[in-house]
XYZ file of C-alpha atoms in Angstrom:
341
model
C 16.577 -18.014 5.165
C 17.622 -15.342 7.643
C 15.738 -12.075 7.892
C 19.033 -10.222 7.378
C 19.477 -11.825 3.995
C 15.908 -11.017 3.055
C 16.307 -7.372 4.047
C 19.587 -7.027 2.171
C 17.919 -8.506 -0.871
C 15.215 -5.888 -0.661
C 17.749 -3.072 -0.660
C 19.978 -4.491 -3.428
C 18.547 -2.742 -6.438
C 17.998 -3.748 -10.004
C 17.588 -0.049 -10.793
C 18.201 3.092 -8.759
C 15.248 4.298 -6.703
C 14.710 6.188 -3.488
C 14.922 4.221 -0.266
C 15.860 0.872 -1.769
C 12.484 0.403 -3.357
C 13.550 -2.288 -5.796
C 15.244 -5.568 -5.078
C 17.479 -7.967 -6.903
C 16.102 -11.468 -6.688
C 19.005 -13.854 -6.358
C 19.293 -17.586 -5.763
C 17.716 -18.285 -2.386
C 16.710 -21.345 -0.407
C 13.018 -21.753 0.335
C 12.148 -21.245 3.979
C 9.567 -23.120 5.980
C 6.474 -21.128 6.834
C 3.155 -21.700 8.525
C 1.677 -19.453 5.807
C 3.383 -20.680 2.625
C 2.786 -18.927 -0.653
C 0.745 -21.197 -2.922
C 2.424 -21.792 -6.243
C 0.506 -21.351 -9.485
C -1.629 -18.593 -7.980
C -1.407 -14.804 -7.882
C -0.979 -12.151 -5.217
C -4.377 -10.473 -4.938
C -4.409 -6.856 -3.833
C -7.482 -4.865 -2.860
C -7.221 -1.127 -2.340
C -6.544 2.238 -3.921
C -6.631 2.313 -7.717
C -7.104 5.785 -9.035
C -6.571 8.157 -11.937
C -4.744 11.358 -11.004
C -5.825 14.217 -13.282
C -3.399 17.165 -13.271
C -4.380 20.770 -13.912
C -1.806 23.573 -14.132
C -3.164 26.819 -12.658
C -1.728 30.295 -12.186
C -2.512 30.186 -8.467
C -4.495 27.947 -6.158
C -7.894 29.640 -5.743
C -8.930 30.845 -2.310
C -12.521 30.661 -1.028
C -14.697 33.141 -2.901
C -12.071 33.788 -5.592
C -11.836 32.821 -9.246
C -8.707 31.323 -10.722
C -7.192 30.721 -14.138
C -5.360 27.917 -15.851
C -1.769 28.615 -16.854
C -2.627 27.978 -20.499
C -6.008 29.543 -21.432
C -6.456 26.964 -24.200
C -5.600 23.886 -22.121
C -7.494 22.507 -19.137
C -6.322 18.959 -18.471
C -2.526 18.698 -18.352
C -2.089 14.933 -17.910
C -3.612 11.781 -16.430
C -1.689 9.142 -14.487
C -2.818 5.805 -13.085
C -1.773 5.049 -9.508
C -2.946 4.329 -5.982
C -1.351 2.661 -2.959
C -2.375 -0.916 -3.751
C -2.241 -0.649 -7.531
C 1.334 0.670 -7.262
C 2.709 -2.133 -5.108
C 1.014 -4.762 -7.269
C 2.660 -3.291 -10.367
C 6.094 -3.262 -8.708
C 5.707 -6.870 -7.576
C 4.622 -7.854 -11.088
C 7.624 -6.038 -12.552
C 9.830 -8.089 -10.232
C 8.421 -11.370 -11.481
C 5.539 -12.032 -9.074
C 2.113 -12.712 -10.650
C -0.420 -10.222 -9.270
C -4.082 -9.327 -9.722
C -6.265 -6.420 -8.618
C -9.482 -6.862 -6.643
C -11.531 -3.748 -7.313
C -14.874 -2.198 -8.168
C -14.646 0.016 -11.254
C -16.986 1.792 -13.609
C -17.387 1.571 -17.360
C -16.302 5.226 -17.417
C -13.170 6.658 -19.038
C -11.086 6.367 -15.891
C -12.002 2.736 -15.298
C -11.021 1.871 -18.861
C -7.759 3.779 -18.457
C -6.802 1.885 -15.291
C -7.592 -1.498 -16.828
C -5.599 -0.661 -19.967
C -2.560 0.278 -17.889
C -2.849 -2.877 -15.767
C -2.892 -5.019 -18.908
C 0.275 -3.259 -20.113
C 1.936 -4.005 -16.749
C 0.819 -7.641 -16.781
C -1.396 -7.304 -13.678
C -4.466 -9.575 -13.920
C -7.739 -7.707 -14.413
C -10.219 -10.609 -14.429
C -10.897 -10.158 -10.720
C -12.148 -6.573 -11.183
C -15.920 -6.156 -10.949
C -16.983 -3.652 -13.622
C -20.444 -2.068 -13.641
C -21.918 1.054 -15.185
C -23.307 1.962 -11.754
C -19.801 2.172 -10.253
C -17.701 5.342 -10.306
C -13.965 4.814 -10.703
C -11.713 6.562 -8.178
C -10.212 9.870 -9.236
C -8.021 12.623 -7.835
C -7.951 16.163 -9.182
C -4.507 17.685 -8.669
C -4.163 21.452 -9.108
C -0.567 22.674 -9.433
C 0.356 26.361 -9.396
C 3.358 27.964 -11.072
C 5.408 27.991 -7.851
C 4.935 24.231 -7.504
C 2.447 24.160 -4.634
C -0.529 21.867 -5.138
C -4.004 21.068 -3.861
C -5.693 17.699 -4.271
C -9.390 16.824 -4.275
C -10.070 13.097 -4.086
C -13.087 10.929 -4.826
C -12.760 7.337 -3.601
C -15.556 6.291 -5.929
C -16.605 2.646 -5.794
C -13.618 1.790 -3.598
C -15.595 3.346 -0.750
C -18.212 0.584 -1.234
C -15.824 -2.310 -0.552
C -17.240 -3.211 2.864
C -17.421 -6.623 4.543
C -20.392 -7.889 2.540
C -19.034 -6.570 -0.750
C -15.694 -8.318 -0.195
C -17.389 -11.621 0.530
C -19.705 -11.382 -2.478
C -17.245 -9.985 -5.013
C -13.861 -11.382 -4.009
C -14.369 -14.390 -1.737
C -14.205 -16.969 -4.516
C -11.159 -15.360 -6.143
C -9.207 -15.439 -2.889
C -10.140 -19.068 -2.232
C -9.335 -20.355 -5.710
C -6.676 -18.020 -7.114
C -4.900 -16.232 -4.255
C -1.337 -16.963 -3.176
C -1.305 -13.924 -0.858
C -3.666 -11.062 -0.029
C -2.477 -7.458 0.173
C -4.585 -4.507 1.218
C -4.321 -1.139 2.925
C -5.533 1.363 5.440
C -6.042 4.205 3.005
C -9.308 4.109 1.017
C -11.001 0.738 1.633
C -13.537 0.678 4.511
C -12.027 -1.077 7.526
C -14.825 -3.652 7.625
C -13.787 -4.665 4.119
C -10.113 -4.825 5.094
C -10.993 -7.076 8.041
C -12.971 -9.393 5.768
C -10.049 -9.624 3.343
C -7.767 -10.587 6.226
C -10.298 -13.131 7.496
C -10.561 -14.753 4.074
C -6.772 -14.947 3.775
C -6.549 -16.596 7.189
C -9.420 -18.970 6.373
C -7.672 -20.060 3.180
C -4.250 -20.402 4.791
C -2.447 -17.725 2.760
C -0.338 -14.782 3.996
C -1.838 -11.312 4.402
C -0.138 -7.938 4.070
C -1.456 -4.518 5.129
C 0.029 -1.213 4.017
C -0.553 1.128 6.957
C -0.640 4.278 4.846
C -2.495 6.773 7.067
C -2.765 7.486 10.779
C -5.791 6.451 12.881
C -6.946 10.079 13.006
C -7.008 10.363 9.220
C -8.535 6.900 8.732
C -11.322 7.362 11.288
C -12.032 11.104 11.391
C -11.196 12.312 7.895
C -11.474 9.374 5.489
C -14.320 7.892 7.586
C -13.125 4.340 6.925
C -14.450 2.942 10.190
C -13.907 2.983 13.952
C -10.814 3.054 16.126
C -11.646 -0.477 17.266
C -11.653 -1.681 13.649
C -8.346 0.085 13.043
C -6.785 -1.773 15.983
C -8.253 -5.082 14.826
C -6.789 -4.616 11.335
C -3.335 -3.973 12.790
C -3.600 -7.090 14.943
C -5.004 -9.328 12.189
C -2.420 -8.929 9.415
C 0.524 -11.317 9.109
C 2.709 -8.531 7.719
C 2.427 -4.810 8.470
C 4.183 -2.222 6.323
C 3.763 1.176 8.012
C 5.340 4.505 7.262
C 6.652 6.102 10.448
C 4.024 8.846 10.646
C 1.222 6.265 10.481
C 2.970 3.963 12.966
C 3.263 6.732 15.554
C -0.482 7.292 15.550
C -1.175 3.563 15.633
C 1.090 3.041 18.654
C -0.710 5.698 20.665
C -4.030 4.056 19.833
C -2.755 0.562 20.648
C -1.351 1.664 24.011
C -2.888 4.797 25.491
C -0.239 4.831 28.225
C 2.274 5.941 25.590
C 2.395 9.716 25.298
C 3.160 11.496 22.047
C 6.471 12.585 23.581
C 7.324 8.970 24.415
C 6.724 7.939 20.824
C 8.482 10.869 19.176
C 11.801 10.186 20.933
C 11.894 6.535 19.787
C 14.083 5.665 16.831
C 12.603 3.753 13.899
C 13.806 0.370 15.131
C 12.244 0.880 18.560
C 8.960 1.912 16.939
C 9.006 -1.101 14.621
C 9.728 -3.556 17.439
C 7.060 -2.083 19.709
C 4.458 -2.117 16.937
C 5.192 -5.782 16.210
C 4.910 -6.617 19.902
C 1.591 -4.823 20.361
C 0.081 -6.233 17.152
C 1.537 -9.734 17.252
C 2.536 -9.477 13.581
C 4.826 -12.083 12.083
C 6.746 -9.295 10.359
C 6.707 -5.508 10.525
C 8.676 -3.646 7.848
C 8.803 0.107 8.451
C 10.037 2.862 6.172
C 11.000 6.342 7.328
C 12.053 8.456 4.364
C 15.833 8.500 4.014
C 16.316 6.726 7.353
C 17.155 2.996 7.382
C 14.287 0.584 6.771
C 13.581 -1.699 9.733
C 12.444 -5.322 9.631
C 11.322 -7.014 12.848
C 10.035 -10.522 13.530
C 9.513 -12.260 16.858
C 13.155 -13.294 17.045
C 15.092 -10.901 14.863
C 15.478 -7.197 14.126
C 17.341 -5.839 11.116
C 18.013 -2.242 10.071
C 19.075 -1.621 6.472
C 20.227 1.787 5.189
C 18.866 3.020 1.860
C 20.949 2.839 -1.283
C 22.581 6.197 -1.928
C 21.684 7.862 -5.213
C 23.416 10.735 -6.946
C 20.081 12.388 -7.579
C 16.515 11.773 -6.420
C 14.014 13.062 -8.958
C 10.820 12.310 -7.042
C 10.295 10.135 -3.960
C 6.526 9.904 -4.464
C 5.434 6.274 -4.293
C 8.732 5.021 -2.856
C 6.899 3.232 -0.038
C 4.630 1.482 -2.558
C 7.662 0.309 -4.531
C 9.282 -0.890 -1.302
C 6.220 -2.981 -0.450
C 6.137 -4.370 -3.971
C 9.708 -5.522 -3.424
C 8.836 -7.104 -0.098
C 5.893 -8.971 -1.622
C 8.073 -10.188 -4.501
C 10.675 -11.422 -2.016
C 8.110 -13.324 0.039
C 6.781 -14.885 -3.152
C 10.315 -15.866 -4.181
C 11.023 -17.428 -0.790
C 7.667 -19.158 -0.582
C 6.449 -17.496 2.621
C 6.941 -14.826 5.258
C 10.637 -14.502 6.197
C 11.699 -15.446 9.709
C 14.944 -15.376 11.704
C 15.474 -19.119 11.326
C 17.962 -20.516 8.779
């Protein structure tokens, strides 16, 4: 199976969505792979799973000021379940790939809400560790009348998924039930991400990392770990799925000889190819908004333009849907796509 055919499959849509997020799974030949997907198992994803709580306000409050809700009799506008990893697992499940979430959640309202939504989507919940001592992840989203917003996030128990926690809580599930492991650089501590990748490698199953934030955000703002751990994650995953903004920061960290100006003038394909070379990934699939998606392996590079839509309502989560499509395609093919027929 050629990489070109895989990429075209990703961008051929069952439904319209920004950036070719969904794919149409056709009749394909199974490719040989050193990391074959194990049949009868599920794709196990560990990462962001969160409830977004929306509040409509007259104006975003400034320090020292008081603010008011748009409706004086209504505080909470709506609650939505999401998160980087939860989203791509749901898209893969929708496309026919069995998936399950590895997570720490509380017995609180938000934990129950997430698990209820996962059951509706068909995503396995038996791998979630639920305890009253855990706090489920939540984001408070304040939206003013003009449309501007501010977000306050609490990673909750996801921030506790370190190396030891992964081994104790998820090691057996990966060994006995995993066909593939997906994770992220977004909310999970980098030591936990590295342990997930180690367990995937130890059990001979493919690993996928969604590179969702830059090294600066991961290390200095989210406090997920060190720069060295960030580099090790990038070099340990079989498949990397970065957004361009995150890839630019990663490239500068991976090769300090590259200046920001050097990186900014590169097109998406050049960035994708260089990232694959520096990380040694078997596949790097990069998205860049409305620009073509790029897929690069050791022997092949493919650029695929997005499907044109008459109207884009909201591009939020398009990258998560894209990764869900990629995971579903790898599951359909039985392994990580290569350039060989």
